[in-house]
Short mmCIF file of C-alpha atoms and ligand atoms in Angstrom, two decimals:
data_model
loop_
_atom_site.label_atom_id
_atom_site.label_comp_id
_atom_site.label_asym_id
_atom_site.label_seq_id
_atom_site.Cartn_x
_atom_site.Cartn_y
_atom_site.Cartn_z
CA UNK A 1 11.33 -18.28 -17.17
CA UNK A 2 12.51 -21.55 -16.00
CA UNK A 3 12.32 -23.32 -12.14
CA UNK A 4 15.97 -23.24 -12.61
CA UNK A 5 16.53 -19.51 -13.63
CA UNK A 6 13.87 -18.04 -11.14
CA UNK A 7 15.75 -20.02 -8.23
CA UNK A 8 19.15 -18.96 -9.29
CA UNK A 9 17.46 -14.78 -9.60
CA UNK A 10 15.71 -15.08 -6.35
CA UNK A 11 18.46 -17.18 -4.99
CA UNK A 12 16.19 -19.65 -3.28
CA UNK A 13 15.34 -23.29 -3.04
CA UNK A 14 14.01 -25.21 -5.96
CA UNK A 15 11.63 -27.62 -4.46
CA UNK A 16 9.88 -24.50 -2.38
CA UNK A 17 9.50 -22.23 -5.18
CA UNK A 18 8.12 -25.29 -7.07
CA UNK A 19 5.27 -25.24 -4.33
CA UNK A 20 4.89 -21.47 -4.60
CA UNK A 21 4.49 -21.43 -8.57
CA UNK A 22 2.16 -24.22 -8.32
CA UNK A 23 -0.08 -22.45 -5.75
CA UNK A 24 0.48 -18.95 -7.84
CA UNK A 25 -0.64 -20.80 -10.96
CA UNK A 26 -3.68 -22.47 -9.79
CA UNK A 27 -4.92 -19.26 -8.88
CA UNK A 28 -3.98 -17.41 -12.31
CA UNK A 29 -1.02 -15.02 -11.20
CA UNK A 30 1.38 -16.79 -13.24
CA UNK A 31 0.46 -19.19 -16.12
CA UNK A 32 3.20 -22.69 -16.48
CA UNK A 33 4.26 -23.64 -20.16
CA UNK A 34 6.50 -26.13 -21.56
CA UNK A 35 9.18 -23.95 -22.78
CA UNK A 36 10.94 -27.19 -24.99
CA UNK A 37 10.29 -30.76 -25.11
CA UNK A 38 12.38 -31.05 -21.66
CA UNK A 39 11.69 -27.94 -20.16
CA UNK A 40 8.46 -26.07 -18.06
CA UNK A 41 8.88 -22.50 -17.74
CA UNK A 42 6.36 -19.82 -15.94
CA UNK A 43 5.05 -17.17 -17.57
CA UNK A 44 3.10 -13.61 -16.83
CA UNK A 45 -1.03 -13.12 -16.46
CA UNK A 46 -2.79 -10.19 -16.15
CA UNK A 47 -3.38 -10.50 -13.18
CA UNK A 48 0.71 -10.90 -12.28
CA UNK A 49 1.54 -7.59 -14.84
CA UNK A 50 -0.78 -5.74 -12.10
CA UNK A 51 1.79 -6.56 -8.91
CA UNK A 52 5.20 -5.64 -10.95
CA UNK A 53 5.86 -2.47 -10.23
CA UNK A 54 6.36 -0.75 -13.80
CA UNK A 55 3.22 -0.92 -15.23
CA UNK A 56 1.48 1.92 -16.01
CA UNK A 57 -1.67 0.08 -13.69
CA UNK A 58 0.94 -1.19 -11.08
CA UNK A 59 -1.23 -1.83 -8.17
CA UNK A 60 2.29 -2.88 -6.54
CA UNK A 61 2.46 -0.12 -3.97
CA UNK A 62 -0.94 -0.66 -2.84
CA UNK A 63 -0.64 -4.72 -2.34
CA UNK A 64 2.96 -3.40 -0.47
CA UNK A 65 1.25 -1.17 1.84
CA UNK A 66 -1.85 -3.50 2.85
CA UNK A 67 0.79 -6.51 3.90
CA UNK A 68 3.15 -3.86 5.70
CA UNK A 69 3.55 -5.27 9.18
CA UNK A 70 1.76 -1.70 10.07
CA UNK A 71 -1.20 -2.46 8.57
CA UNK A 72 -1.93 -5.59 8.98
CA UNK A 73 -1.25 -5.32 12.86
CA UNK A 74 -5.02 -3.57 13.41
CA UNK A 75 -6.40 -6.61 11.98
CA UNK A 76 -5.66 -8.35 15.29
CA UNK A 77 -7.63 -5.85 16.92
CA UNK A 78 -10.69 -5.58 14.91
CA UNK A 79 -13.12 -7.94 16.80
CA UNK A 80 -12.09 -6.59 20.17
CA UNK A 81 -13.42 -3.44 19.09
CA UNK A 82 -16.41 -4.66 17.12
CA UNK A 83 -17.13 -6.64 20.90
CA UNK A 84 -17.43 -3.31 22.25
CA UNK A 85 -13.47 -1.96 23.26
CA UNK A 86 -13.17 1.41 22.72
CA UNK A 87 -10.00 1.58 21.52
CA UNK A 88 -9.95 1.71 17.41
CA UNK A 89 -8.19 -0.92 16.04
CA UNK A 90 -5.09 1.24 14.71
CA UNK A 91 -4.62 3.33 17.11
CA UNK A 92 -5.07 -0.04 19.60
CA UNK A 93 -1.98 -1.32 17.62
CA UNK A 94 -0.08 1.95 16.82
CA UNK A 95 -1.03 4.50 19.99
CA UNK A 96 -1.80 7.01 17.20
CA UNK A 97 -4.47 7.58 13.85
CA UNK A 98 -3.11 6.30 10.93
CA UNK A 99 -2.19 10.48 9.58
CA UNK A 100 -0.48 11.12 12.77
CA UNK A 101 1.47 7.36 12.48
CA UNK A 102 2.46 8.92 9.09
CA UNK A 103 3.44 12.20 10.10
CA UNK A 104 6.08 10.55 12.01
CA UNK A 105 6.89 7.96 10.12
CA UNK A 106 8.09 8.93 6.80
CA UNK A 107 9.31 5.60 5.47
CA UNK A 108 4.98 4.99 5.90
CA UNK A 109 3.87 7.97 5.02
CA UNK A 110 5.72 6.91 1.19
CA UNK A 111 4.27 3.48 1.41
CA UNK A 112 0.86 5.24 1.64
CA UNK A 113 1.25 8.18 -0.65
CA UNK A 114 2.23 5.62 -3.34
CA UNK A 115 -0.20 3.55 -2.45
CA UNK A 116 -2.74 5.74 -3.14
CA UNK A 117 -1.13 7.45 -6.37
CA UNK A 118 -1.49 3.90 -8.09
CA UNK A 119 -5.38 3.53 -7.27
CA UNK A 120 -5.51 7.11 -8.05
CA UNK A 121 -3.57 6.39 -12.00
CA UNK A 122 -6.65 4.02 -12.35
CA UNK A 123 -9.78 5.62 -10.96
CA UNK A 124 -8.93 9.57 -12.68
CA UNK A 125 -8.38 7.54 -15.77
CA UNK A 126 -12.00 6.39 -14.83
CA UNK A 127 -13.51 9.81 -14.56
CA UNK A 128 -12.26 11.45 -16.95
CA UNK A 129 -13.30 8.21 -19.49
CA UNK A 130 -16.92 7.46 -18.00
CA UNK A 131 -17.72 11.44 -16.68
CA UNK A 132 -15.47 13.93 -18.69
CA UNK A 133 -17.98 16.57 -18.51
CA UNK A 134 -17.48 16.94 -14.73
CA UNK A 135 -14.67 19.13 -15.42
CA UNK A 136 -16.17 21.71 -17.81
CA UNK A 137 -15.97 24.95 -17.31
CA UNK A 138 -13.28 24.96 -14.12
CA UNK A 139 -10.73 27.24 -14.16
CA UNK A 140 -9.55 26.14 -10.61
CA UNK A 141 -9.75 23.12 -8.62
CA UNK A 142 -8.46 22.13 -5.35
CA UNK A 143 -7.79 18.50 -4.96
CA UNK A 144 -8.45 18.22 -1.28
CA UNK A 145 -6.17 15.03 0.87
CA UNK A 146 -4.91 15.02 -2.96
CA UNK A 147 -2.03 13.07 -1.66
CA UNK A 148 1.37 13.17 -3.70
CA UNK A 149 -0.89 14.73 -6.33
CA UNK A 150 -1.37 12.15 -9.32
CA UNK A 151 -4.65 12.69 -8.90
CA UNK A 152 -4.68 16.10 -9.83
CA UNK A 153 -1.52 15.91 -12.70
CA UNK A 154 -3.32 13.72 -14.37
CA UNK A 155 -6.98 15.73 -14.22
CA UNK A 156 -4.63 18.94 -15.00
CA UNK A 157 -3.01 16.95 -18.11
CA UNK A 158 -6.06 16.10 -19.38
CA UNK A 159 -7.97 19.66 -18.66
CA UNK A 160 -4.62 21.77 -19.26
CA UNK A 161 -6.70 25.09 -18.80
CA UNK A 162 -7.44 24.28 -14.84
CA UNK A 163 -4.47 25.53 -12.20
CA UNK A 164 -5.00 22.95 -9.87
CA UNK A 165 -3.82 22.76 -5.93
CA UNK A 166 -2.91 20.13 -4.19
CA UNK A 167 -4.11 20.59 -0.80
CA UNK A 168 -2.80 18.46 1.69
CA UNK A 169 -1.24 17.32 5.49
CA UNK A 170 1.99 19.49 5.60
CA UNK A 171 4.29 16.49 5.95
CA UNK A 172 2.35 15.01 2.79
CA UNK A 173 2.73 18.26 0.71
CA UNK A 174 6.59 19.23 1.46
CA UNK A 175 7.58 15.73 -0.54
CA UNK A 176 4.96 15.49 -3.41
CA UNK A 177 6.93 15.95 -6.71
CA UNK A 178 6.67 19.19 -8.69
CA UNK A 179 4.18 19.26 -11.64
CA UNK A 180 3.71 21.89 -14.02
CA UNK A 181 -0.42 23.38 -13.28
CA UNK A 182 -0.21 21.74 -9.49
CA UNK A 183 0.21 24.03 -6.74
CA UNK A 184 1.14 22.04 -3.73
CA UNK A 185 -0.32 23.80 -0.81
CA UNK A 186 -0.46 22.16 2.85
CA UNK A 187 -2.63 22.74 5.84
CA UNK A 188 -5.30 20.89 7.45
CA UNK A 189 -9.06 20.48 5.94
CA UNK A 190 -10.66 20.64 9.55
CA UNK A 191 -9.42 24.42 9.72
CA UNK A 192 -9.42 25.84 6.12
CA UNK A 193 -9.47 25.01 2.38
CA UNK A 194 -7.87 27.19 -0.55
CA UNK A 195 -10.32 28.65 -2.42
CA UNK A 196 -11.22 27.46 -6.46
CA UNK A 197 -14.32 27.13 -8.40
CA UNK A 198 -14.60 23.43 -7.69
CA UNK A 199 -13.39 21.00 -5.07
CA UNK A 200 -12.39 17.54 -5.67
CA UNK A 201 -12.47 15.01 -3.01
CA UNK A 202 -11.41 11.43 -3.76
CA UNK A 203 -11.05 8.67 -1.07
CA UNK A 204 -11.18 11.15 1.73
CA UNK A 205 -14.57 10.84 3.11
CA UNK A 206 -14.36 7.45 3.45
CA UNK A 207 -11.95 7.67 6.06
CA UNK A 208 -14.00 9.45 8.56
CA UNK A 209 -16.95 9.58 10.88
CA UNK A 210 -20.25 11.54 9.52
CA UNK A 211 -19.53 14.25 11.87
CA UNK A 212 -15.80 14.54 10.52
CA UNK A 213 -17.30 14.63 6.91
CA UNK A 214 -20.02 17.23 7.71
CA UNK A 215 -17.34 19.13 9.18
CA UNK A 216 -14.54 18.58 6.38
CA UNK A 217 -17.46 19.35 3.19
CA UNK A 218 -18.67 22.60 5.51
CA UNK A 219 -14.85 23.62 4.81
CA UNK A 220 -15.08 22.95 1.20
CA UNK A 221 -18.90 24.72 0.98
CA UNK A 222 -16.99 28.07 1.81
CA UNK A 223 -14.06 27.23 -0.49
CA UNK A 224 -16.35 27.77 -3.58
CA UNK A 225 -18.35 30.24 -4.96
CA UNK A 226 -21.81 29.37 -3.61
CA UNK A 227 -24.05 30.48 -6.96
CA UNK A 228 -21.55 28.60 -9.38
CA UNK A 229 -19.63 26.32 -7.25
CA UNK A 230 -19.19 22.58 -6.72
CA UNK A 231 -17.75 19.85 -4.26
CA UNK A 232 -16.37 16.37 -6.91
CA UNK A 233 -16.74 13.27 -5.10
CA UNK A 234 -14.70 10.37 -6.36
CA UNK A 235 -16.50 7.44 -3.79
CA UNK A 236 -17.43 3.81 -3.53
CA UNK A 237 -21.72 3.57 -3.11
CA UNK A 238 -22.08 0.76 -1.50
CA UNK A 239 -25.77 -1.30 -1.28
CA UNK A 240 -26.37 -0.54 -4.95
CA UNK A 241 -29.57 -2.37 -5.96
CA UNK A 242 -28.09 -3.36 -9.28
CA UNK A 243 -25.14 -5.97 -9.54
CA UNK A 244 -21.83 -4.58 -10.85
CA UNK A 245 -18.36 -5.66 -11.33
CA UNK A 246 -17.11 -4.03 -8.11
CA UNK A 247 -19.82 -4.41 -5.66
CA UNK A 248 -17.21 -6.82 -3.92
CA UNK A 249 -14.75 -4.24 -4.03
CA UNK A 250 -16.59 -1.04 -1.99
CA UNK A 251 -17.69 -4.19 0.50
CA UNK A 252 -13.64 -5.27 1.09
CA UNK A 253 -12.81 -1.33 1.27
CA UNK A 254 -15.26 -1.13 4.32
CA UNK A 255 -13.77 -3.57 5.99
CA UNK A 256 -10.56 -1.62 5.56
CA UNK A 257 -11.89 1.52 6.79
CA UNK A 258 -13.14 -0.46 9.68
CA UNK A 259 -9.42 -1.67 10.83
CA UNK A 260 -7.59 1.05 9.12
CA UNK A 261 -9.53 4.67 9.92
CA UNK A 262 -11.18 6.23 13.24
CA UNK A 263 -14.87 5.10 12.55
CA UNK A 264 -14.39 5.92 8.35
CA UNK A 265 -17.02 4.19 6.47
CA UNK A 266 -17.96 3.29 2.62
CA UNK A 267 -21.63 4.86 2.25
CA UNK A 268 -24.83 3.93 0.68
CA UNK A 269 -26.70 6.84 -1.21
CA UNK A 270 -28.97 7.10 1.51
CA UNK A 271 -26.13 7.92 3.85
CA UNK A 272 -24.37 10.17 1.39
CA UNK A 273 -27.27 12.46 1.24
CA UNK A 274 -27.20 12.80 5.55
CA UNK A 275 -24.02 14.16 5.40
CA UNK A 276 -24.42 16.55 1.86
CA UNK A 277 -27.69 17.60 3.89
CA UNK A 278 -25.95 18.27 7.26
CA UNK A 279 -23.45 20.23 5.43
CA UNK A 280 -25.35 22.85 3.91
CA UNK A 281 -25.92 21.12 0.21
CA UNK A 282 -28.84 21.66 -1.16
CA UNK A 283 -28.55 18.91 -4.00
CA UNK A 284 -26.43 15.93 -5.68
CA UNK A 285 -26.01 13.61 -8.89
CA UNK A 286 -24.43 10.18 -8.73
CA UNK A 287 -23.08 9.15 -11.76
CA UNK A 288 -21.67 5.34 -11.85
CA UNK A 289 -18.54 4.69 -14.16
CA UNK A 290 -15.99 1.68 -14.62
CA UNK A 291 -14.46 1.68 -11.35
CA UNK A 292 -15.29 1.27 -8.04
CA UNK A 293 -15.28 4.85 -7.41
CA UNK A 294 -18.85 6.75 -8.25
CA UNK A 295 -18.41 10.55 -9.52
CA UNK A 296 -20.64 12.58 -6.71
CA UNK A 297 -21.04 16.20 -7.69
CA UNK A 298 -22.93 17.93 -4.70
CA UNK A 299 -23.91 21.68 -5.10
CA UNK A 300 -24.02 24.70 -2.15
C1 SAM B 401 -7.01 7.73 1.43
S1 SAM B 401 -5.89 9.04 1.08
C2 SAM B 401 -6.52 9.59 -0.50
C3 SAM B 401 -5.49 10.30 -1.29
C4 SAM B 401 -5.95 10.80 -2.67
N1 SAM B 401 -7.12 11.65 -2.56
C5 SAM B 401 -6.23 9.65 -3.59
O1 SAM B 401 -7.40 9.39 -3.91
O2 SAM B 401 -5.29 8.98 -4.01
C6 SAM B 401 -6.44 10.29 2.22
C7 SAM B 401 -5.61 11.55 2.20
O3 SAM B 401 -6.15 12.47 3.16
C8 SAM B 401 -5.07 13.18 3.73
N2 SAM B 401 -5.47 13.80 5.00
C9 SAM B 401 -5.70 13.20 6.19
N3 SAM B 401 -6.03 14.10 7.12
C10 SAM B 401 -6.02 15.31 6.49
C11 SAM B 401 -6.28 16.65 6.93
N4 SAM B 401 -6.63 16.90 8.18
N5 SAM B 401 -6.20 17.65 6.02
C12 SAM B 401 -5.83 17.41 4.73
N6 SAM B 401 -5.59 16.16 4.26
C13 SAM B 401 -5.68 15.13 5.13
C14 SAM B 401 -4.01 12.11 3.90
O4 SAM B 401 -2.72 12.65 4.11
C15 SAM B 401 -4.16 11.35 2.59
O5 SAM B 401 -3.31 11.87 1.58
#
């Protein structure tokens, strides 16, 4: 696309734009070309295919929700409370935690649930690629702050044999679209979790304190049957001996739980195994695959 056609579409100055592209293109989201002798058009990278927002790896909805006035508005309040102020950085900006902001906020409640459903397309597509034996066996799983419930269609499509349920905040649940294996059910994990031969937990844990988690995977302990049963932990590990791609990926995610979650933390192995401990788990495998999610399985 030419200066002159992405102007007249975004119906904006020339000369700025011009600045934009050239700042866009140094940094490889959009690549310039000479389109004829006389003219210099712009075209796509890889790296601009992942912000449009029909890909099938869109990470559109997540880049929308991070530089939503809401979230970036705890960032202002991060070092006061790493200086010592009590007050957690979102609920110093917002009053409330960021699931209660959502349970009155719809409009941000979407901007999160679809955030979340795009990293979720990508890391199940992970598991199930780098660990597909974790499902084996399952006839029922319970996806558990599943979200909208990608997670779980996709784990469902791929394992059409498990009836899965989508176990969620009751304001999250009563909008998640229908899907043929996916129960939605709502409730809240700190009183009760359905029952099913396996729980899955993805991104959950990371939100919250050790004594939240203890509490939340003491829920899920009693949701499965404690001879055959298992609790699926889709995770970052962070302080990995071992350089990977994503090391720099679990580190940035920490600092988002910092500003983002009441005291929610990535974990090193080492802290994993307190909390699996503390909650009544007697063991646990770690299995790294192409993401920056690790596949946890952690056994009554
Ligand atoms: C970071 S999101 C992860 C969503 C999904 N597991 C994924 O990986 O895409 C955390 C989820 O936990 C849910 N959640 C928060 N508090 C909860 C509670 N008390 N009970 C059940 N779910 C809860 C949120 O609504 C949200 O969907």
């Amino acid at each position: 696309m030419t200066l002159d056609d992405l102007a007249s579409e975004l119906k904006c100055s020339q000369s700025t734009l011009y600045r934009i592209m050239r700042f866009l293109i140094h940094y490889k989201v959009f690549q310039g070309k000479p389109i004829s002798e006389t003219t210099f058009g712009y075209t796509q990278t890889p790296l601009s295919r992942l912000l449009t927002s029909n890909g099938k790896h869109s990470m559109a909805d997540l880049v929308l929700l991070e530089s939503s006035s809401v979230m970036l508005a705890p960032w202002h309040k991060l070092s006061a409370w790493v200086l010592g102020n009590e007050e957690l950085p979102f609920e110093a900006a917002h009053g409330v935690d960021v699931w209660r902001f959502c349970a009155e906020n719809p409009g941000h409640s979407k901007l999160i649930n679809d955030a979340m459903a795009c990293d979720a397309r990508i890391g199940v597509e992970a598991v199930i690629k780098g660990c597909p034996k974790v499902f084996e066996g399952l006839r029922t799983l319970v996806d558990v702050g599943g979200g909208d419930g990608t997670a779980l269609r996709l784990i469902v499509g791929a394992y059409p044999w498990i009836k899965g349920i989508n176990f969620d905040l009751p304001h999250v649940v009563s909008v998640a679209p229908e899907s043929e294996g996916v129960e939605h059910v709502g409730g809240s994990m700190f009183d009760n979790v359905p029952k099913a031969d396996a729980v899955y937990l993805m991104k959950v844990l990371h939100d919250w304190a050790d004594d939240d988690c203890i509490t939340i995977l003491r829920k899920c302990r009693k949701a499965i049957p404690q001879d055959t049963g298992k609790v699926i932990i889709v995770e970052a590990v962070v302080g990995r001996e071992e350089d990977h791609e994503f090391k720099g990926v679990g580190l940035l995610l920490d600092m988002v739980m910092m500003a983002h979650t009441s005291k929610g933390k990535e974990r090193t192995s080492k802290e994993w195994s307190y909390v699996f401990h503390e909650a009544g788990f007697t063991r646990f495998t770690i299995k790294h695959i192409r993401s920056y999610h690790s596949v946890i399985e952690i056994y009554p």
